[in-house]
Amino acid sequence: MTTLTAPAPTGNKPVISDRSRAENRLGQKLIAPAIVLMLLVTAFPMLRAIYLSVFDYSLTAPDDREFVGLSNYLTALTDPLFWQTTGITVLYMVVTVAVELVIGFIFAMVMHRVIFARGVIRTSILIPYGIVTVVSGFAWQFAFTSTNGFVNGWLPGISADFNWFGETNSAVIAIMVSEIWKTTPFMSLLLLAGLAQISEDMLEAAQVDGATWWQRLWKVIIPNMRAAIMVAVLFRALDAYRIFDNIFVMTNGAQKTESISFLTYRQTIEQFQLGMGSALSVLLFLSVLLVAFLIVRLFRVDLAAARQEG
Amino acid sequence: MKKLGVPIGVLVILVWCLLPVVWIISLSFKSEESVTAGNPGFLPSDGTNAGWDNYNKVLTDDLYDFFPRAIINSIGISLIATTLSVIVATLAAYAIARLEFKGKKLVLTMSLAIAMFPVVSLIGPLFDMWRTFGIYDTWLGLIIPYMSFTLPLAIWTLSAFFREIPWEMEQAAQVDGATSWQAFRKVIVPLAAPGVFTAAILTFFFAWNDFVFGISLTSTESARPIPASLAFFVGADPFNRPASLLAAAAVISTIPIIIIVLLFQRKIVAGLTSGAVKG
């Protein structure tokens, strides 16, 4: 079989030179370690999660492992808690990304126009980006508490002993504030890169033709940085959908602030329900895929730009 | 109005970025007793400035002896993971930027997929696997996932930098008789060093920031990194976290970030933007 088919390609295609064959081999050798590492920690455990998800398997009683088919999935999908956490996760994602897009865009415009103190601005905007998310969570949690914080004292119309973490809405707002503070710089830097690509000539031409500032913004600037906006939204949305650290630190899931990532963590690590936890892991993975797919479809994101192909 | 817009914007950015940082520093100077009793307000109220007491306590008190250990863990794990990840990513990015080979699309697609992967969905199986392999609650058990999850960012950043390198120099070296490998090592590596350095900073930030793996794949202080250790600060009242001590620990964990940002802000911005949006 092989002896019959092997010579065929050389007959039809140009002969592959030794050099390009060596290049092919070197290229594959150079990427091999990266591929192996990425698969070891993602694909392999994911397959294992799929396998474990069809068992009733608790680490507290590992010998009682029992094959239960899809019943873990059924339990999860029929439990209102699953849908409630999914709903709140989508809420976190939509609100934080929308707010960050607006604030990030304003920041990017300022940074693009500013001619003084560029180093100072760059430095300060990188501090929230670099700071540990858990630290941001603590800083904001303490800021919102009535015992030691300052938010109640600064906000008009809020009584001094208002407990932000006593009910869902205000607790969700506090979590979102921390998330937005920490990740807006990333958004604004991506948007700044997009702004830098817009030619000044085009803006001047629009101005000469009598376009107002508002018209220039909507007809020239935003359409021309569409790729940058879409990439920033895609990255941040998927990041926000995985929100975990801030919830862990600020409410520990209390007051129905729990996200889908947090629910999965709680089932697996705190309650040792590896079977159920794995089913939730698979559902989490699938929902991230779905969100990515929807964003790419909805906004027709040019993935080649994100991957800097070509 | 138009002239004032930019300066006001700059002021807003500075306040936005720095206010919470100043706040956590201010909180770290409120005395422990006053915080337990309740000490609202942005700055420590009169007579409640504790000086360096909170810092002393988190660094030397036996009750919090897991914190100095966590600093060592975080520094060690982050540096090792960064070094290894950048080496592996440099090889891959060189291949992507320079060579024609089968599987190039696969690496790029895979990096993109992993950058978006929900890490929490992995901790269950990893928890199980790491215990089987005997690397649960060890440095290695955290270094491996940190490497895997920083590779996409490092590969993007590096391949973007590598595209800008004047590759004629490599060909010149090859004309002079160097092999592909020699040309890579002797000519390109020194030219690529700034890009590699930027990728290293971004990778370090990721490892330093990680909480999910840190809290799930460790059980004792032997490998627990700083972000995870912050969740273990308990004061006299178990339902009331020792805010000022936590603030001091948080400030300590932020010092390396601030130093790196102050020294390399230009490089970090270049790296972040080149990796995500093609210029």
Coordinates of C-alpha atoms in Angstrom, one line a residue:
Chain A
M1 CA 0.0 0.0 0.0
T2 CA 2.6 2.5 1.1
T3 CA 5.0 1.5 -1.6
L4 CA 2.3 2.2 -4.2
T5 CA 1.2 5.6 -3.0
A6 CA 4.5 7.0 -1.8
P7 CA 5.9 8.1 -5.2
A8 CA 2.8 9.8 -6.3
P9 CA 3.2 13.2 -4.7
T10 CA 6.7 13.7 -6.0
G11 CA 5.3 13.1 -9.5
N12 CA 2.6 15.8 -9.2
K13 CA 4.1 18.4 -7.0
P14 CA 7.5 20.2 -7.4
V15 CA 10.2 18.2 -5.6
I16 CA 10.6 19.3 -2.0
S17 CA 14.1 20.5 -1.5
D18 CA 16.3 19.3 1.3
R19 CA 16.4 22.8 2.6
S20 CA 12.6 23.2 3.0
R21 CA 12.3 19.8 4.4
A22 CA 14.9 20.7 7.0
E23 CA 13.1 23.9 7.7
N24 CA 9.8 22.0 8.1
R25 CA 11.5 19.7 10.6
L26 CA 13.2 22.5 12.5
G27 CA 9.9 24.4 12.7
Q28 CA 8.1 21.4 14.2
K29 CA 10.9 20.7 16.6
L30 CA 10.8 24.3 17.8
I31 CA 7.1 24.4 18.5
A32 CA 6.9 20.9 20.0
P33 CA 7.7 21.9 23.6
A34 CA 5.0 24.6 23.5
I35 CA 2.4 22.3 22.0
V36 CA 3.1 19.6 24.6
L37 CA 2.9 22.0 27.5
M38 CA -0.3 23.6 26.4
L39 CA -1.9 20.2 25.8
L40 CA -0.7 18.7 29.0
V41 CA -2.5 21.2 31.1
T42 CA -5.6 21.8 29.0
A43 CA -6.6 19.1 26.5
F44 CA -5.6 16.2 28.7
P45 CA -7.3 17.4 31.9
M46 CA -10.4 18.4 29.8
L47 CA -10.7 14.9 28.5
R48 CA -10.3 13.6 32.0
A49 CA -13.0 15.9 33.2
I50 CA -15.3 14.6 30.5
Y51 CA -14.5 11.1 31.7
L52 CA -15.0 11.8 35.4
S53 CA -18.3 13.7 34.7
V54 CA -20.2 10.5 34.0
F55 CA -19.4 9.1 37.5
D56 CA -20.8 9.8 40.9
Y57 CA -17.3 10.3 42.3
S58 CA -16.6 12.0 45.6
L59 CA -13.0 12.3 47.0
T60 CA -14.4 11.7 50.5
A61 CA -15.5 8.3 49.3
P62 CA -13.3 7.4 46.3
D63 CA -14.1 3.7 46.5
D64 CA -17.8 4.3 46.0
R65 CA -17.2 5.6 42.5
E66 CA -20.2 4.7 40.4
F67 CA -21.0 5.1 36.7
V68 CA -24.1 7.3 36.4
G69 CA -24.2 8.3 32.7
L70 CA -25.4 11.8 32.1
S71 CA -27.2 12.2 35.4
N72 CA -24.7 14.8 36.7
Y73 CA -25.4 17.0 33.7
L74 CA -29.2 16.5 34.2
T75 CA -28.9 17.4 37.8
A76 CA -26.9 20.5 37.0
L77 CA -29.1 21.7 34.1
T78 CA -32.3 21.2 36.0
D79 CA -31.0 23.0 39.1
P80 CA -32.1 26.6 39.3
L81 CA -28.8 27.4 41.0
F82 CA -26.9 26.6 37.8
W83 CA -29.1 29.0 35.7
Q84 CA -29.0 31.6 38.4
T85 CA -25.2 31.6 38.5
T86 CA -25.0 31.5 34.7
G87 CA -27.4 34.5 34.6
I88 CA -25.3 36.5 37.1
T89 CA -22.1 35.6 35.2
V90 CA -23.6 37.0 31.9
L91 CA -24.6 40.1 33.8
Y92 CA -21.0 40.6 35.2
M93 CA -19.7 40.1 31.6
V94 CA -22.1 42.5 29.8
V95 CA -22.0 45.3 32.4
T96 CA -18.3 45.3 33.0
V97 CA -17.4 45.1 29.3
A98 CA -19.8 47.8 28.4
V99 CA -18.6 50.2 31.1
E100 CA -15.0 49.4 30.4
L101 CA -15.4 50.0 26.7
V102 CA -16.8 53.5 27.3
I103 CA -14.3 54.4 30.0
G104 CA -11.4 52.7 28.2
F105 CA -12.2 54.6 25.0
I106 CA -12.2 58.0 26.8
F107 CA -8.9 57.1 28.5
A108 CA -7.5 56.0 25.1
M109 CA -8.6 59.3 23.5
V110 CA -7.0 61.3 26.3
M111 CA -3.7 59.3 26.1
H112 CA -3.7 59.7 22.3
R113 CA -4.1 63.5 22.5
V114 CA -1.9 64.2 25.5
I115 CA 1.5 65.7 24.8
F116 CA 2.9 66.1 28.4
A117 CA 3.6 63.6 31.2
R118 CA 3.1 60.6 28.9
G119 CA 5.4 58.5 31.1
V120 CA 3.5 59.3 34.2
I121 CA 0.2 58.4 32.6
R122 CA 1.6 55.2 31.2
T123 CA 3.0 54.2 34.6
S124 CA -0.2 54.9 36.5
I125 CA -2.4 53.1 34.0
L126 CA -0.2 50.0 34.2
I127 CA -0.5 49.8 38.0
P128 CA -4.1 48.5 38.0
Y129 CA -3.2 46.3 35.1
G130 CA -0.3 44.8 37.1
I131 CA -1.8 44.7 40.5
V132 CA -2.9 41.3 41.8
T133 CA -6.7 40.9 41.3
V134 CA -7.1 39.6 44.9
V135 CA -5.4 42.8 46.2
S136 CA -7.9 44.9 44.1
G137 CA -10.7 42.8 45.6
F138 CA -9.6 43.4 49.1
A139 CA -8.9 47.1 48.5
W140 CA -12.5 47.6 47.2
Q141 CA -14.1 45.4 49.7
F142 CA -12.6 47.3 52.6
A143 CA -13.4 50.6 50.8
F144 CA -17.1 49.6 50.6
T145 CA -17.4 48.4 54.2
S146 CA -19.1 50.7 56.7
T147 CA -16.6 49.8 59.5
N148 CA -13.4 50.9 57.8
G149 CA -14.2 52.1 54.4
F150 CA -14.6 55.5 52.8
V151 CA -17.2 54.9 50.1
N152 CA -20.3 55.5 52.3
G153 CA -18.8 58.7 53.6
W154 CA -18.0 60.0 50.1
L155 CA -21.2 59.1 48.2
P156 CA -24.1 61.5 48.8
G157 CA -27.4 59.8 49.6
I158 CA -25.8 56.7 51.1
S159 CA -26.1 56.3 54.9
A160 CA -22.9 55.8 56.8
D161 CA -23.8 52.3 58.0
F162 CA -25.1 51.0 54.6
N163 CA -24.0 47.4 54.2
W164 CA -23.0 46.9 50.5
F165 CA -22.5 43.2 51.0
G166 CA -25.9 42.7 52.7
E167 CA -27.9 42.3 49.5
T168 CA -27.4 41.0 46.0
N169 CA -27.6 44.3 43.9
S170 CA -25.1 46.3 46.0
A171 CA -22.7 43.4 46.4
V172 CA -22.7 42.8 42.6
I173 CA -22.0 46.5 42.1
A174 CA -19.1 46.4 44.5
I175 CA -17.7 43.3 42.7
M176 CA -18.1 45.0 39.3
V177 CA -16.3 48.1 40.5
S178 CA -13.3 46.1 41.5
E179 CA -13.3 44.2 38.2
I180 CA -13.8 47.3 36.1
W181 CA -11.0 49.2 38.0
K182 CA -8.5 46.5 37.5
T183 CA -9.2 45.7 33.8
T184 CA -10.1 49.1 32.2
P185 CA -6.4 49.9 31.6
F186 CA -5.9 46.7 29.5
M187 CA -9.0 47.8 27.4
S188 CA -7.7 51.3 27.0
L189 CA -4.3 50.2 25.9
L190 CA -5.8 48.0 23.2
L191 CA -8.0 50.8 22.1
L192 CA -5.1 53.2 22.1
A193 CA -3.3 50.9 19.7
G194 CA -6.3 51.0 17.4
L195 CA -6.5 54.8 17.6
A196 CA -2.9 55.1 16.6
Q197 CA -3.7 53.5 13.3
I198 CA -6.2 56.1 12.2
S199 CA -4.5 58.5 9.8
E200 CA -4.5 62.2 10.8
D201 CA -5.1 63.2 7.1
M202 CA -8.4 61.5 7.1
L203 CA -9.5 63.3 10.3
E204 CA -8.3 66.6 8.9
A205 CA -10.1 66.0 5.6
A206 CA -13.3 65.4 7.6
Q207 CA -12.8 68.5 9.6
V208 CA -12.2 70.6 6.5
D209 CA -15.4 69.2 5.0
G210 CA -17.2 70.6 8.1
A211 CA -17.7 67.4 10.1
T212 CA -18.4 68.2 13.8
W213 CA -16.4 66.4 16.6
W214 CA -19.3 64.1 17.2
Q215 CA -19.5 63.2 13.4
R216 CA -15.8 62.6 13.2
L217 CA -16.0 60.3 16.2
W218 CA -18.8 58.1 14.8
K219 CA -18.1 58.3 11.0
V220 CA -14.3 58.3 11.0
I221 CA -12.7 57.2 14.2
I222 CA -14.9 54.3 15.4
P223 CA -15.4 52.6 12.0
N224 CA -11.7 52.7 11.4
M225 CA -10.8 51.1 14.7
R226 CA -13.4 48.5 14.5
A227 CA -10.9 45.6 14.5
A228 CA -9.2 46.9 17.7
I229 CA -12.6 47.4 19.4
M230 CA -13.7 43.9 18.5
V231 CA -10.5 42.2 19.7
A232 CA -10.6 44.1 23.0
V233 CA -14.3 43.2 23.5
L234 CA -13.7 39.5 22.7
F235 CA -10.7 39.3 25.0
R236 CA -12.3 41.1 27.9
A237 CA -15.7 39.4 27.5
L238 CA -14.2 36.0 27.8
D239 CA -12.0 37.1 30.7
A240 CA -15.0 38.6 32.5
Y241 CA -17.1 35.5 31.9
R242 CA -14.5 33.6 33.9
I243 CA -14.7 36.0 36.9
F244 CA -13.6 34.3 40.0
D245 CA -11.0 36.1 42.2
N246 CA -13.0 39.1 43.0
I247 CA -16.1 37.1 44.0
F248 CA -14.0 34.8 46.2
V249 CA -12.4 37.7 48.0
M250 CA -15.3 40.1 48.3
T251 CA -18.3 38.0 49.0
N252 CA -17.2 34.3 48.9
G253 CA -20.3 33.7 46.8
A254 CA -22.7 35.0 49.4
Q255 CA -25.9 37.0 48.5
K256 CA -26.2 35.2 45.2
T257 CA -23.1 36.8 43.8
E258 CA -21.7 33.4 42.8
S259 CA -20.4 33.1 39.2
I260 CA -20.4 29.8 37.2
S261 CA -16.6 29.5 37.7
F262 CA -17.1 29.9 41.5
L263 CA -19.8 27.3 41.6
T264 CA -17.5 24.9 39.7
Y265 CA -14.7 25.6 42.2
R266 CA -17.0 25.1 45.2
Q267 CA -18.2 21.7 44.0
T268 CA -14.8 20.5 43.1
I269 CA -12.4 21.8 45.7
E270 CA -14.5 22.6 48.7
Q271 CA -17.0 19.8 48.5
F272 CA -14.8 17.2 46.8
Q273 CA -17.6 16.3 44.4
L274 CA -15.2 15.5 41.5
G275 CA -17.9 13.9 39.4
M276 CA -20.4 16.7 39.7
G277 CA -17.5 19.3 39.6
S278 CA -16.3 17.7 36.3
A279 CA -19.7 17.9 34.8
L280 CA -19.8 21.6 35.7
S281 CA -16.3 22.0 34.3
V282 CA -17.5 20.6 31.0
L283 CA -20.5 22.9 31.0
L284 CA -18.4 25.9 31.9
F285 CA -16.0 25.0 29.0
L286 CA -18.9 24.6 26.6
S287 CA -20.5 27.9 27.7
V288 CA -17.2 29.8 27.1
L289 CA -17.1 28.3 23.6
L290 CA -20.6 29.4 23.1
V291 CA -19.9 32.9 24.3
A292 CA -16.8 33.1 22.1
F293 CA -18.8 31.8 19.1
L294 CA -21.6 34.3 19.7
I295 CA -19.2 37.3 20.0
V296 CA -17.3 36.3 16.9
R297 CA -20.6 35.8 14.9
L298 CA -22.4 38.8 16.3
F299 CA -19.6 41.3 15.7
R300 CA -17.9 39.4 12.9
V301 CA -14.6 39.7 14.7
D302 CA -11.6 39.3 12.4
L303 CA -9.7 36.6 14.2
A304 CA -6.8 37.0 11.8
A305 CA -6.2 40.4 13.4
A306 CA -6.2 38.9 16.9
R307 CA -3.8 36.3 15.8
Q308 CA -1.8 38.8 13.7
E309 CA -1.7 36.4 10.8
G310 CA -0.5 37.7 7.5
Chain B
M1 CA -13.7 73.7 27.0
K2 CA -11.7 72.1 24.3
K3 CA -8.3 73.1 25.7
L4 CA -9.4 71.9 29.2
G5 CA -10.6 68.5 28.0
V6 CA -7.2 66.8 27.9
P7 CA -5.8 68.1 31.2
I8 CA -9.1 67.1 33.0
G9 CA -8.9 63.7 31.3
V10 CA -5.4 63.2 32.5
L11 CA -6.4 64.1 36.1
V12 CA -9.3 61.7 35.9
I13 CA -7.0 58.9 34.7
L14 CA -4.5 59.6 37.5
V15 CA -7.2 59.6 40.2
W16 CA -8.9 56.5 38.8
C17 CA -5.7 54.5 38.7
L18 CA -4.0 55.7 41.9
L19 CA -6.8 56.4 44.3
P20 CA -7.4 52.7 45.3
V21 CA -3.6 52.2 45.6
V22 CA -3.3 55.2 47.9
W23 CA -6.4 53.9 49.8
I24 CA -4.8 50.5 50.5
I25 CA -1.6 52.1 51.6
S26 CA -3.6 54.4 53.9
L27 CA -5.5 51.4 55.3
S28 CA -2.2 49.6 56.0
F29 CA -1.3 52.4 58.4
K30 CA -4.5 52.2 60.4
S31 CA -3.8 50.6 63.8
E32 CA -5.1 47.0 64.2
E33 CA -7.2 47.9 67.3
S34 CA -8.9 50.8 65.6
V35 CA -9.8 48.7 62.6
T36 CA -11.3 46.0 64.8
A37 CA -13.4 48.6 66.5
G38 CA -14.3 50.4 63.3
N39 CA -12.3 53.2 61.8
P40 CA -14.1 54.6 58.7
G41 CA -12.7 57.2 56.5
F42 CA -10.0 57.4 53.8
L43 CA -7.2 58.4 56.1
P44 CA -6.5 57.0 59.6
S45 CA -8.5 59.1 62.1
D46 CA -6.6 61.0 64.8
G47 CA -4.3 58.9 66.9
T48 CA -4.9 55.7 65.0
N49 CA -1.8 55.8 62.7
A50 CA 0.1 52.6 63.5
G51 CA 3.3 53.5 61.7
W52 CA 5.1 50.3 60.4
D53 CA 3.4 48.1 63.1
N54 CA 1.2 46.2 60.6
Y55 CA 4.1 45.6 58.2
N56 CA 6.3 44.4 61.1
K57 CA 3.5 42.0 62.2
V58 CA 2.8 40.4 58.8
L59 CA 6.5 39.9 58.2
T60 CA 7.7 38.7 61.6
D61 CA 4.7 37.6 63.8
D62 CA 4.5 33.8 64.3
L63 CA 0.7 34.0 63.7
Y64 CA 1.4 35.1 60.1
D65 CA 4.6 33.1 59.4
F66 CA 2.9 31.7 56.3
F67 CA 3.2 35.1 54.6
P68 CA 7.0 35.5 54.4
R69 CA 7.0 32.0 53.2
A70 CA 4.4 32.9 50.6
I71 CA 6.6 35.8 49.4
I72 CA 9.4 33.3 48.8
N73 CA 7.1 30.9 47.0
S74 CA 5.6 33.6 44.8
I75 CA 9.0 34.9 43.8
G76 CA 10.5 31.5 43.2
I77 CA 7.6 30.0 41.3
S78 CA 7.0 33.1 39.2
L79 CA 10.6 33.5 38.2
I80 CA 11.1 29.9 37.3
A81 CA 7.8 29.7 35.4
T82 CA 8.6 33.0 33.6
T83 CA 12.1 31.8 32.6
L84 CA 11.0 28.4 31.3
S85 CA 7.9 29.8 29.6
V86 CA 9.9 32.5 27.8
I87 CA 12.5 30.0 26.6
V88 CA 9.8 27.7 25.2
A89 CA 7.9 30.6 23.7
T90 CA 11.0 32.0 22.1
L91 CA 11.6 28.8 20.2
A92 CA 8.0 28.6 19.0
A93 CA 7.8 32.3 18.1
Y94 CA 11.0 32.1 16.1
A95 CA 9.5 29.2 14.1
I96 CA 6.2 31.1 13.6
A97 CA 7.8 34.3 12.5
R98 CA 10.6 32.8 10.3
L99 CA 10.0 29.3 9.1
E100 CA 7.6 27.6 6.8
F101 CA 6.3 24.4 8.3
K102 CA 3.3 22.3 8.7
G103 CA 1.4 23.0 11.9
K104 CA 2.0 26.7 12.1
K105 CA -1.8 27.4 12.0
L106 CA -2.3 24.8 14.7
V107 CA 0.0 26.5 17.2
L108 CA -1.6 29.9 16.6
T109 CA -5.1 28.5 16.9
M110 CA -4.2 26.5 20.0
S111 CA -2.6 29.6 21.7
L112 CA -5.8 31.6 20.9
A113 CA -8.0 28.8 22.3
I114 CA -5.9 28.5 25.5
A115 CA -5.8 32.2 26.1
M116 CA -9.6 32.0 26.4
F117 CA -9.8 28.8 28.3
P118 CA -11.8 28.8 31.5
V119 CA -9.1 27.9 34.0
V120 CA -11.5 26.9 36.7
S121 CA -12.8 24.0 34.5
L122 CA -9.3 22.4 34.8
I123 CA -8.8 22.5 38.5
G124 CA -10.8 19.4 39.3
P125 CA -9.0 17.1 37.0
L126 CA -5.6 18.8 37.7
F127 CA -6.2 18.4 41.5
D128 CA -6.8 14.7 40.9
M129 CA -3.9 14.3 38.4
W130 CA -1.4 16.2 40.5
R131 CA -2.1 14.1 43.5
T132 CA -1.6 11.0 41.5
F133 CA 1.7 12.3 40.1
G134 CA 2.8 13.5 43.6
I135 CA 3.2 17.1 42.6
Y136 CA 0.1 18.4 44.4
D137 CA 1.1 21.2 46.8
T138 CA 4.6 21.6 45.3
W139 CA 6.3 24.4 43.3
L140 CA 6.4 22.2 40.2
G141 CA 2.6 21.7 40.5
L142 CA 2.1 25.4 40.0
I143 CA 5.0 26.1 37.6
I144 CA 3.6 23.7 35.0
P145 CA 0.1 25.4 34.7
Y146 CA 1.6 28.9 34.9
M147 CA 3.9 28.0 31.9
S148 CA 1.0 26.6 29.9
F149 CA -1.2 29.6 30.4
T150 CA 1.5 32.2 29.8
L151 CA 2.7 30.6 26.6
P152 CA 0.0 32.1 24.4
L153 CA 0.7 35.7 25.5
A154 CA 4.5 35.1 25.3
I155 CA 4.2 33.5 21.8
W156 CA 2.1 36.4 20.4
T157 CA 4.2 39.1 21.9
L158 CA 7.4 37.4 20.8
S159 CA 6.3 36.6 17.2
A160 CA 5.2 40.2 16.8
F161 CA 8.7 41.4 17.9
F162 CA 10.4 38.8 15.8
R163 CA 8.7 40.1 12.7
E164 CA 10.3 43.5 13.2
I165 CA 13.9 42.1 13.3
P166 CA 16.1 42.7 10.3
W167 CA 16.4 39.1 9.1
E168 CA 18.9 39.9 6.4
M169 CA 21.5 39.7 9.1
E170 CA 20.6 36.1 9.7
Q171 CA 21.0 35.4 6.0
A172 CA 24.3 37.2 6.0
A173 CA 25.4 34.9 8.8
Q174 CA 24.2 31.9 6.8
V175 CA 26.1 33.0 3.8
D176 CA 29.2 33.2 6.0
G177 CA 28.7 29.6 6.7
A178 CA 26.5 29.5 9.9
T179 CA 23.8 26.8 10.1
S180 CA 20.2 27.8 10.7
W181 CA 20.7 27.0 14.4
Q182 CA 23.9 29.0 14.7
A183 CA 22.3 32.0 12.9
F184 CA 19.4 31.8 15.4
R185 CA 21.6 31.6 18.5
K186 CA 24.4 34.0 17.6
V187 CA 22.6 36.7 15.6
I188 CA 19.0 36.7 16.4
V189 CA 18.9 36.1 20.1
P190 CA 20.8 39.3 20.9
L191 CA 18.6 41.2 18.5
A192 CA 15.5 39.7 20.0
A193 CA 16.5 40.2 23.6
P194 CA 14.3 43.4 24.2
G195 CA 11.2 41.5 22.9
V196 CA 12.1 38.5 25.0
F197 CA 12.4 40.8 28.1
T198 CA 9.0 42.3 27.5
A199 CA 7.4 38.9 27.1
A200 CA 9.1 37.9 30.4
I201 CA 7.5 40.9 32.2
L202 CA 4.0 40.1 31.0
T203 CA 4.5 36.4 31.9
F204 CA 5.7 37.3 35.3
F205 CA 2.6 39.5 35.9
F206 CA 0.4 36.6 35.0
A207 CA 2.2 34.2 37.4
W208 CA 2.3 36.7 40.2
N209 CA -1.4 37.5 39.8
D210 CA -2.7 33.9 39.6
F211 CA -5.2 32.9 42.3
V212 CA -7.2 30.0 40.9
F213 CA -4.3 27.6 40.7
G214 CA -2.7 28.9 43.8
I215 CA -5.7 28.2 45.9
S216 CA -6.7 24.9 44.3
L217 CA -3.4 23.1 43.8
T218 CA -1.8 23.9 47.2
S219 CA -2.9 22.8 50.7
T220 CA 0.0 24.0 52.9
E221 CA 2.3 26.9 53.0
S222 CA 5.1 24.9 51.3
A223 CA 3.9 26.1 47.9
R224 CA 1.1 28.6 48.5
P225 CA 1.8 31.8 46.6
I226 CA 0.9 35.3 47.9
P227 CA -2.6 35.8 46.4
A228 CA -3.8 32.5 47.9
S229 CA -2.1 33.2 51.2
L230 CA -4.0 36.5 51.5
A231 CA -7.2 34.4 51.9
F232 CA -5.7 32.8 55.0
F233 CA -5.4 36.0 57.1
V234 CA -7.6 35.5 60.2
G235 CA -7.7 38.0 63.0
A236 CA -9.1 37.8 66.5
D237 CA -12.6 37.8 65.2
P238 CA -12.9 35.0 62.6
F239 CA -15.9 36.7 60.9
N240 CA -14.0 40.0 60.6
R241 CA -10.8 40.0 58.6
P242 CA -7.9 42.0 59.9
A243 CA -8.2 44.7 57.3
S244 CA -5.1 46.7 58.2
L245 CA -2.8 43.7 58.3
L246 CA -4.2 42.4 55.0
A247 CA -3.7 45.9 53.5
A248 CA 0.0 45.8 54.6
A249 CA 0.4 42.4 53.1
A250 CA -1.3 43.6 49.9
V251 CA 1.0 46.6 49.7
I252 CA 4.0 44.3 50.1
S253 CA 2.8 42.1 47.2
T254 CA 2.3 45.1 45.0
I255 CA 5.8 46.5 45.5
P256 CA 7.5 44.3 42.8
I257 CA 4.7 45.3 40.3
I258 CA 5.2 49.0 41.0
I259 CA 9.0 48.7 40.6
I260 CA 8.7 46.8 37.3
V261 CA 6.1 49.2 36.0
L262 CA 8.2 52.2 36.9
L263 CA 11.3 50.8 35.2
F264 CA 9.8 49.3 32.1
Q265 CA 6.4 51.1 31.4
R266 CA 7.3 51.8 27.8
K267 CA 8.2 48.2 27.0
I268 CA 5.1 46.8 28.7
V269 CA 2.8 49.0 26.7
A270 CA 4.6 48.1 23.5
G271 CA 4.3 44.4 24.4
L272 CA 0.6 44.5 25.4
T273 CA -0.5 46.3 22.2
S274 CA 1.7 44.5 19.7
G275 CA 0.6 41.1 21.0
A276 CA -3.1 41.8 20.6
V277 CA -3.7 44.1 17.7
K278 CA -1.6 44.0 14.6
G279 CA 0.0 47.4 14.0

